[in-house]
Every structure is written in C-alpha cells, then in structure tokens.
PDB file of C-alpha atoms in Angstrom:
ATOM      1  CA  MET A   1     -20.220  -5.445   1.429  1.00 89.00           C
ATOM      2  CA  LEU A   2     -23.849  -4.848   0.970  1.00 91.00           C
ATOM      3  CA  ALA A   3     -24.905  -7.127   4.034  1.00 94.00           C
ATOM      4  CA  LEU A   4     -22.302  -5.728   6.139  1.00 92.00           C
ATOM      5  CA  GLN A   5     -23.819  -1.802   5.134  1.00 90.00           C
ATOM      6  CA  GLU A   6     -27.389  -3.265   5.667  1.00 91.00           C
ATOM      7  CA  ASN A   7     -26.469  -4.730   8.990  1.00 91.00           C
ATOM      8  CA  ALA A   8     -24.930  -1.454   9.936  1.00 89.00           C
ATOM      9  CA  ASP A   9     -27.414   0.714   8.921  1.00 89.00           C
ATOM     10  CA  GLY A  10     -24.691   1.980   6.572  1.00 88.00           C
ATOM     11  CA  ARG A  11     -26.378   1.491   3.468  1.00 88.00           C
ATOM     12  CA  ARG A  12     -27.621   5.425   3.321  1.00 88.00           C
ATOM     13  CA  LEU A  13     -24.254   6.792   3.591  1.00 85.00           C
ATOM     14  CA  ALA A  14     -22.789   4.309   1.143  1.00 87.00           C
ATOM     15  CA  GLU A  15     -24.818   5.307  -1.586  1.00 88.00           C
ATOM     16  CA  TYR A  16     -24.151   8.692  -0.889  1.00 84.00           C
ATOM     17  CA  LEU A  17     -20.398   8.475  -0.612  1.00 83.00           C
ATOM     18  CA  ALA A  18     -20.511   5.877  -3.760  1.00 84.00           C
ATOM     19  CA  THR A  19     -22.658   8.270  -5.882  1.00 84.00           C
ATOM     20  CA  ARG A  20     -21.364  11.789  -4.930  1.00 83.00           C
ATOM     21  CA  ALA A  21     -17.364  11.083  -3.535  1.00 87.00           C
ATOM     22  CA  ARG A  22     -16.599   8.979  -5.881  1.00 92.00           C
ATOM     23  CA  HIS A  23     -15.400  10.518  -9.141  1.00 94.00           C
ATOM     24  CA  SER A  24     -13.463   9.498 -12.584  1.00 95.00           C
ATOM     25  CA  GLU A  25     -11.579  12.217 -13.248  1.00 97.00           C
ATOM     26  CA  PHE A  26      -9.159  14.137 -11.378  1.00 97.00           C
ATOM     27  CA  SER A  27     -10.100  16.625  -9.206  1.00 95.00           C
ATOM     28  CA  GLU A  28      -8.384  19.907  -8.731  1.00 96.00           C
ATOM     29  CA  ARG A  29      -7.352  18.718  -4.992  1.00 94.00           C
ATOM     30  CA  ASP A  30      -7.226  14.910  -6.635  1.00 96.00           C
ATOM     31  CA  MET A  31      -3.967  16.605  -8.816  1.00 97.00           C
ATOM     32  CA  ALA A  32      -2.205  18.260  -6.134  1.00 96.00           C
ATOM     33  CA  GLN A  33      -1.906  15.701  -3.537  1.00 96.00           C
ATOM     34  CA  ILE A  34      -1.317  12.991  -6.047  1.00 97.00           C
ATOM     35  CA  THR A  35       1.767  15.399  -8.031  1.00 97.00           C
ATOM     36  CA  THR A  36       3.509  16.115  -5.139  1.00 96.00           C
ATOM     37  CA  ALA A  37       3.638  12.934  -3.122  1.00 96.00           C
ATOM     38  CA  SER A  38       6.679  11.307  -2.376  1.00 94.00           C
ATOM     39  CA  PHE A  39       5.078   8.261  -2.000  1.00 96.00           C
ATOM     40  CA  PHE A  40       1.986   5.964  -2.385  1.00 98.00           C
ATOM     41  CA  PHE A  41       1.043   2.212  -1.696  1.00 98.00           C
ATOM     42  CA  ILE A  42      -0.741  -0.194  -4.708  1.00 98.00           C
ATOM     43  CA  ALA A  43      -2.272  -3.692  -4.155  1.00 98.00           C
ATOM     44  CA  SER A  44      -2.143  -6.123  -7.087  1.00 98.00           C
ATOM     45  CA  SER A  45      -3.028  -9.690  -7.322  1.00 98.00           C
ATOM     46  CA  HIS A  46      -3.443 -12.726  -9.316  1.00 96.00           C
ATOM     47  CA  GLY A  47      -5.208 -15.869  -8.548  1.00 93.00           C
ATOM     48  CA  ASP A  48      -5.384 -16.628  -5.110  1.00 93.00           C
ATOM     49  CA  HIS A  49      -2.316 -14.309  -3.779  1.00 92.00           C
ATOM     50  CA  PRO A  50      -2.430 -10.674  -3.245  1.00 96.00           C
ATOM     51  CA  ASP A  51      -0.253  -8.598  -2.946  1.00 97.00           C
ATOM     52  CA  CYS A  52       0.764  -4.838  -1.476  1.00 97.00           C
ATOM     53  CA  SER A  53       4.181  -2.152  -2.382  1.00 97.00           C
ATOM     54  CA  PHE A  54       5.354   0.740  -1.489  1.00 97.00           C
ATOM     55  CA  LYS A  55       6.359   2.563  -4.107  1.00 97.00           C
ATOM     56  CA  GLY A  56       8.484   6.025  -3.319  1.00 96.00           C
ATOM     57  CA  GLY A  57      10.393   8.827  -5.386  1.00 96.00           C
ATOM     58  CA  ASP A  58      10.937  12.710  -5.467  1.00 96.00           C
ATOM     59  CA  PRO A  59       7.835  14.509  -5.691  1.00 95.00           C
ATOM     60  CA  GLY A  60       6.489  14.646  -9.015  1.00 96.00           C
ATOM     61  CA  PHE A  61       7.489  11.102  -9.750  1.00 98.00           C
ATOM     62  CA  VAL A  62       3.624   9.985 -10.330  1.00 98.00           C
ATOM     63  CA  LYS A  63       2.430  12.196 -13.376  1.00 98.00           C
ATOM     64  CA  ILE A  64      -0.782  12.751 -14.801  1.00 98.00           C
ATOM     65  CA  ILE A  65      -0.880  12.754 -17.960  1.00 97.00           C
ATOM     66  CA  GLY A  66      -4.887  12.675 -19.057  1.00 98.00           C
ATOM     67  CA  PRO A  67      -8.051  13.349 -17.204  1.00 98.00           C
ATOM     68  CA  SER A  68      -8.087  10.015 -15.048  1.00 98.00           C
ATOM     69  CA  THR A  69      -5.071   8.931 -16.283  1.00 98.00           C
ATOM     70  CA  LEU A  70      -1.614   8.427 -14.347  1.00 98.00           C
ATOM     71  CA  GLU A  71       1.941   6.995 -14.443  1.00 98.00           C
ATOM     72  CA  PHE A  72       4.702   6.239 -12.110  1.00 98.00           C
ATOM     73  CA  PRO A  73       7.983   4.726 -12.863  1.00 98.00           C
ATOM     74  CA  ASP A  74       9.385   1.588 -11.761  1.00 97.00           C
ATOM     75  CA  TYR A  75      13.187   1.738  -9.931  1.00 96.00           C
ATOM     76  CA  ASP A  76      15.449  -0.573  -9.502  1.00 93.00           C
ATOM     77  CA  GLY A  77      14.379  -3.524  -6.781  1.00 90.00           C
ATOM     78  CA  ASN A  78      15.009  -6.651  -5.425  1.00 89.00           C
ATOM     79  CA  LEU A  79      13.940  -8.736  -9.226  1.00 89.00           C
ATOM     80  CA  MET A  80      11.402 -10.223  -8.058  1.00 92.00           C
ATOM     81  CA  TYR A  81       8.434  -8.720  -9.871  1.00 94.00           C
ATOM     82  CA  ARG A  82       6.123  -9.074  -7.410  1.00 95.00           C
ATOM     83  CA  THR A  83       3.592  -6.282  -8.942  1.00 97.00           C
ATOM     84  CA  LEU A  84       5.076  -5.944 -12.485  1.00 97.00           C
ATOM     85  CA  GLY A  85       4.278  -9.846 -12.619  1.00 97.00           C
ATOM     86  CA  ASN A  86       0.685  -9.400 -11.628  1.00 97.00           C
ATOM     87  CA  ILE A  87       0.219  -6.534 -14.012  1.00 98.00           C
ATOM     88  CA  THR A  88       0.749  -9.113 -16.565  1.00 97.00           C
ATOM     89  CA  MET A  89      -1.714 -11.355 -15.292  1.00 97.00           C
ATOM     90  CA  ASN A  90      -4.765  -9.001 -13.939  1.00 98.00           C
ATOM     91  CA  PRO A  91      -4.106  -5.555 -14.681  1.00 98.00           C
ATOM     92  CA  ARG A  92      -6.582  -3.973 -12.280  1.00 98.00           C
ATOM     93  CA  VAL A  93      -5.056  -2.529  -9.490  1.00 98.00           C
ATOM     94  CA  GLY A  94      -5.870  -0.430  -6.571  1.00 98.00           C
ATOM     95  CA  LEU A  95      -3.473   2.789  -5.154  1.00 98.00           C
ATOM     96  CA  LEU A  96      -3.605   4.651  -2.042  1.00 98.00           C
ATOM     97  CA  PHE A  97      -2.313   8.276  -1.597  1.00 98.00           C
ATOM     98  CA  MET A  98      -2.195   9.198   1.685  1.00 94.00           C
ATOM     99  CA  SER A  99       0.226  12.124   3.897  1.00 91.00           C
ATOM    100  CA  PHE A 100       0.741  11.453   7.214  1.00 90.00           C
ATOM    101  CA  ASP A 101       0.470  14.987   8.159  1.00 87.00           C
ATOM    102  CA  GLY A 102      -3.364  13.756   9.762  1.00 84.00           C
ATOM    103  CA  ARG A 103      -4.816  16.765   7.857  1.00 85.00           C
ATOM    104  CA  SER A 104      -4.685  15.336   3.733  1.00 89.00           C
ATOM    105  CA  TYR A 105      -7.259  13.336   2.521  1.00 91.00           C
ATOM    106  CA  ARG A 106      -6.046   9.910   1.533  1.00 94.00           C
ATOM    107  CA  ILE A 107      -7.114   9.173  -2.043  1.00 97.00           C
ATOM    108  CA  ARG A 108      -7.639   5.856  -2.581  1.00 97.00           C
ATOM    109  CA  ILE A 109      -7.813   4.539  -6.553  1.00 98.00           C
ATOM    110  CA  ASN A 110      -9.167   1.693  -8.563  1.00 98.00           C
ATOM    111  CA  GLY A 111      -8.270   1.671 -12.352  1.00 98.00           C
ATOM    112  CA  ASP A 112      -6.031  -0.909 -15.007  1.00 98.00           C
ATOM    113  CA  ALA A 113      -2.542  -0.864 -15.205  1.00 98.00           C
ATOM    114  CA  SER A 114      -0.332  -1.470 -18.409  1.00 98.00           C
ATOM    115  CA  ILE A 115       3.677  -1.527 -18.345  1.00 98.00           C
ATOM    116  CA  HIS A 116       5.505   0.821 -21.174  1.00 98.00           C
ATOM    117  CA  CYS A 117       8.924   0.878 -21.718  1.00 97.00           C
ATOM    118  CA  ASP A 118       9.374   2.925 -25.056  1.00 97.00           C
ATOM    119  CA  ALA A 119      11.963   5.452 -24.951  1.00 97.00           C
ATOM    120  CA  GLU A 120       9.200   8.354 -25.087  1.00 96.00           C
ATOM    121  CA  SER A 121       7.691   6.908 -21.751  1.00 97.00           C
ATOM    122  CA  LEU A 122      10.955   6.077 -19.874  1.00 97.00           C
ATOM    123  CA  ALA A 123      12.246   9.824 -20.725  1.00 97.00           C
ATOM    124  CA  ARG A 124       9.277  11.542 -19.136  1.00 96.00           C
ATOM    125  CA  HIS A 125      10.679   9.346 -15.551  1.00 97.00           C
ATOM    126  CA  HIS A 126      14.471   9.493 -15.179  1.00 96.00           C
ATOM    127  CA  GLY A 127      15.878   6.667 -13.823  1.00 96.00           C
ATOM    128  CA  ALA A 128      13.253   4.095 -14.695  1.00 97.00           C
ATOM    129  CA  ARG A 129      13.705   0.511 -15.896  1.00 96.00           C
ATOM    130  CA  ALA A 130       9.403   0.574 -16.992  1.00 98.00           C
ATOM    131  CA  VAL A 131       6.460   3.284 -16.440  1.00 98.00           C
ATOM    132  CA  ILE A 132       3.482   2.325 -15.066  1.00 98.00           C
ATOM    133  CA  ARG A 133       0.512   3.503 -16.311  1.00 98.00           C
ATOM    134  CA  VAL A 134      -2.985   3.145 -14.168  1.00 98.00           C
ATOM    135  CA  GLU A 135      -6.208   4.048 -16.857  1.00 98.00           C
ATOM    136  CA  CYS A 136      -8.445   5.443 -12.997  1.00 98.00           C
ATOM    137  CA  ARG A 137     -12.446   3.726 -12.899  1.00 96.00           C
ATOM    138  CA  ASP A 138     -12.935   5.308  -9.885  1.00 96.00           C
ATOM    139  CA  ILE A 139     -11.380   7.532  -7.203  1.00 97.00           C
ATOM    140  CA  TYR A 140     -12.269   7.931  -3.688  1.00 94.00           C
ATOM    141  CA  PRO A 141     -11.267  10.655  -1.050  1.00 91.00           C
ATOM    142  CA  ASN A 142     -11.078   9.556   2.225  1.00 88.00           C
ATOM    143  CA  CYS A 143     -11.290  11.261   5.685  1.00 86.00           C
ATOM    144  CA  PRO A 144      -7.858  11.524   7.042  1.00 88.00           C
ATOM    145  CA  ARG A 145      -8.865  10.216  10.775  1.00 84.00           C
ATOM    146  CA  TYR A 146      -6.981   7.581  12.692  1.00 87.00           C
ATOM    147  CA  VAL A 147      -3.796   9.082   9.903  1.00 89.00           C
ATOM    148  CA  PRO A 148      -1.266   9.988  12.663  1.00 89.00           C
ATOM    149  CA  ASP A 149       0.819  13.039  12.128  1.00 87.00           C
ATOM    150  CA  LEU A 150       4.480  12.527  11.347  1.00 85.00           C
ATOM    151  CA  VAL A 151       7.301  14.597  10.282  1.00 73.00           C
ATOM    152  CA  THR A 152       9.272  13.648   7.533  1.00 67.00           C
ATOM    153  CA  VAL A 153      13.145  14.720   8.015  1.00 69.00           C
ATOM    154  CA  ALA A 154      15.131  13.175   4.769  1.00 78.00           C
ATOM    155  CA  ARG A 155      14.598  12.003   1.490  1.00 83.00           C
ATOM    156  CA  SER A 156      15.558   9.036   0.231  1.00 88.00           C
ATOM    157  CA  ALA A 157      19.224   9.143  -1.033  1.00 90.00           C
ATOM    158  CA  TYR A 158      18.658   6.083  -3.801  1.00 91.00           C
ATOM    159  CA  VAL A 159      15.975   7.752  -5.740  1.00 92.00           C
ATOM    160  CA  PRO A 160      17.044   8.228  -9.192  1.00 93.00           C
ATOM    161  CA  ARG A 161      18.502  11.880  -9.584  1.00 93.00           C
ATOM    162  CA  PRO A 162      19.877  13.341 -12.642  1.00 93.00           C
ATOM    163  CA  GLY A 163      23.675  14.062 -11.871  1.00 93.00           C
ATOM    164  CA  GLU A 164      23.722  11.839  -8.680  1.00 91.00           C
ATOM    165  CA  THR A 165      24.857   8.648  -8.349  1.00 88.00           C
ATOM    166  CA  PRO A 166      22.828   6.248  -5.917  1.00 89.00           C
ATOM    167  CA  PRO A 167      23.921   4.628  -3.431  1.00 89.00           C
ATOM    168  CA  THR A 168      23.921   0.816  -3.016  1.00 85.00           C
ATOM    169  CA  PRO A 169      21.549   0.027  -0.914  1.00 86.00           C
ATOM    170  CA  GLU A 170      22.765  -2.201   2.515  1.00 83.00           C
ATOM    171  CA  TRP A 171      20.988  -5.406   0.998  1.00 82.00           C
ATOM    172  CA  LYS A 172      23.240  -5.977  -1.781  1.00 82.00           C
ATOM    173  CA  ARG A 173      25.764  -5.807   0.566  1.00 79.00           C
ATOM    174  CA  LEU A 174      24.934  -9.164   2.609  1.00 79.00           C
ATOM    175  CA  PRO A 175      27.570 -11.637   1.857  1.00 79.00           C
ATOM    176  CA  GLU A 176      24.495 -14.600   1.831  1.00 79.00           C
ATOM    177  CA  VAL A 177      23.126 -11.810  -1.528  1.00 79.00           C
ATOM    178  CA  VAL A 178      26.163 -11.171  -3.329  1.00 77.00           C
ATOM    179  CA  PRO A 179      26.279 -14.744  -4.572  1.00 80.00           C
ATOM    180  CA  HIS A 180      22.719 -14.157  -6.049  1.00 79.00           C
ATOM    181  CA  LEU A 181      23.282 -10.693  -7.663  1.00 79.00           C
ATOM    182  CA  PRO A 182      23.096 -10.052 -11.279  1.00 84.00           C
ATOM    183  CA  LEU A 183      26.271  -8.913 -12.973  1.00 83.00           C
ATOM    184  CA  SER A 184      25.458  -5.782 -13.464  1.00 77.00           C
ATOM    185  CA  ASP A 185      24.805  -5.077  -9.672  1.00 78.00           C
ATOM    186  CA  ALA A 186      28.057  -6.849  -9.123  1.00 65.00           C
ATOM    187  CA  ARG A 187      30.021  -4.429 -11.298  1.00 65.00           C
ATOM    188  CA  ASP A 188      28.328  -1.362  -9.135  1.00 66.00           C
ATOM    189  CA  ALA A 189      28.716  -3.183  -6.161  1.00 61.00           C
ATOM    190  CA  MET A 190      32.762  -3.576  -7.231  1.00 60.00           C
ATOM    191  CA  ALA A 191      32.804   0.053  -8.087  1.00 62.00           C
ATOM    192  CA  SER A 192      31.589   1.196  -4.618  1.00 62.00           C
ATOM    193  CA  GLY A 193      33.879  -0.989  -2.775  1.00 58.00           C
ATOM    194  CA  MET A 194      31.800  -3.751  -1.922  1.00 53.00           C
ATOM    195  CA  ASP A 195      33.483  -7.179  -1.348  1.00 52.00           C
ATOM    196  CA  THR A 196      32.401  -9.667  -3.938  1.00 47.00           C
ATOM    197  CA  THR A 197      34.803 -12.544  -3.337  1.00 49.00           C
ATOM    198  CA  GLU A 198      32.011 -14.817  -2.929  1.00 46.00           C
ATOM    199  CA  ARG A 199      30.545 -14.635  -6.517  1.00 45.00           C
ATOM    200  CA  ASP A 200      32.976 -16.272  -8.975  1.00 47.00           C
ATOM    201  CA  ASP A 201      32.108 -14.050 -11.904  1.00 45.00           C
ATOM    202  CA  ALA A 202      32.459 -10.681 -10.623  1.00 39.00           C
TER     203      ALA A 202
END
C-alpha cells in the first residue's frame, strides 16, 4: 500500500484519512447506519483461502452492544460454515456496510470476531443458530461514489421472525440436494410438502 501511495503522490491523503477518518469507536452516524442495515458483507480467511459472504436480516439484526462492539446472528444456511470455520481458525474479519441509495457512506470495519452459542446471546437474535460478536479495531467511513442507486421493493421471506415460519428455500427442493439434507431439514421438507422419497431415512 505504501509503495502504491507514494507512486500516486497519495501518501499525504492516506495519512490524513488514516488519522482523521479512521476511528475505533462508533460515531452516531455509524450507529444509525449499522443498526438499520438489512445486510452487510463479511470477509474472513484462513491460510491462503480468503472468503467473502453476504449476511442479511431485518433492519436491527446487527446490534451494537458496546462502544466498539457489534454482533449479528448466524441463521440457517447451507451447512458449509465457511465464515464460522474461518473465524474459528483466524478471528480477524473485515465488514462492509453499504446502502444502495447512491448517497449513504460506506462503512468499512476491521476487527476480531468470536462465536457465541450461550442462551443469553441467542435470545437477543430470534432464529439464530449462533451469534458472531466483533470487537472493532478500525472503523472507516468511505465516500459513496460509484455506489448505484437501487430501489428495495421487498424484504426476504426467509429471515426468521417471531410468529412466522420461513418457507423452505428453493435449493433444498432440488432432487440432487435432497439426499444430502440433514434429517431435521428433511422433516421440514416433508412438512412443506416436498418430495423426499430419494432420501432413505426421510
């Protein structure tokens, strides 16, 4: 980074942004944007294998629980556990919050993540299988230039909500996937009318 900054005569600006824009505790603007977000992106890695994932939920699914601490739920997924597996081996993560309205700042966060499955943590997030907590070291606001202005027209039907049963996702209905589903998913599939005859123990 330093070599590229020097080559572009950008060292002065980089130092200014690193010392004036970067911070380690949430500002009011940070909190307002993060706690109303319906999604964000998270990067994790282990060894030479980086990974980037999308995390979504209803606004408020990301909670700020301290001056520099946030947490979010891990919902039902494809059981690959790429993000959680990486966090187990390497807690360092990068988060990107952005609103596709063409005007809201992006928020980049670097921090250390941990996984929590205790009853108190799970109770704060309806439908969570686990809770990921991030102690934020570096919080950067970024200009929204190049972010397109898109219109959000519908919430996801699959987000766990009190009093609602999320529908079975389409990929779990694929004949080539059904034989590999966990038994609990096979039961849900039967309850939703899915054909599970290809799975012997369904």
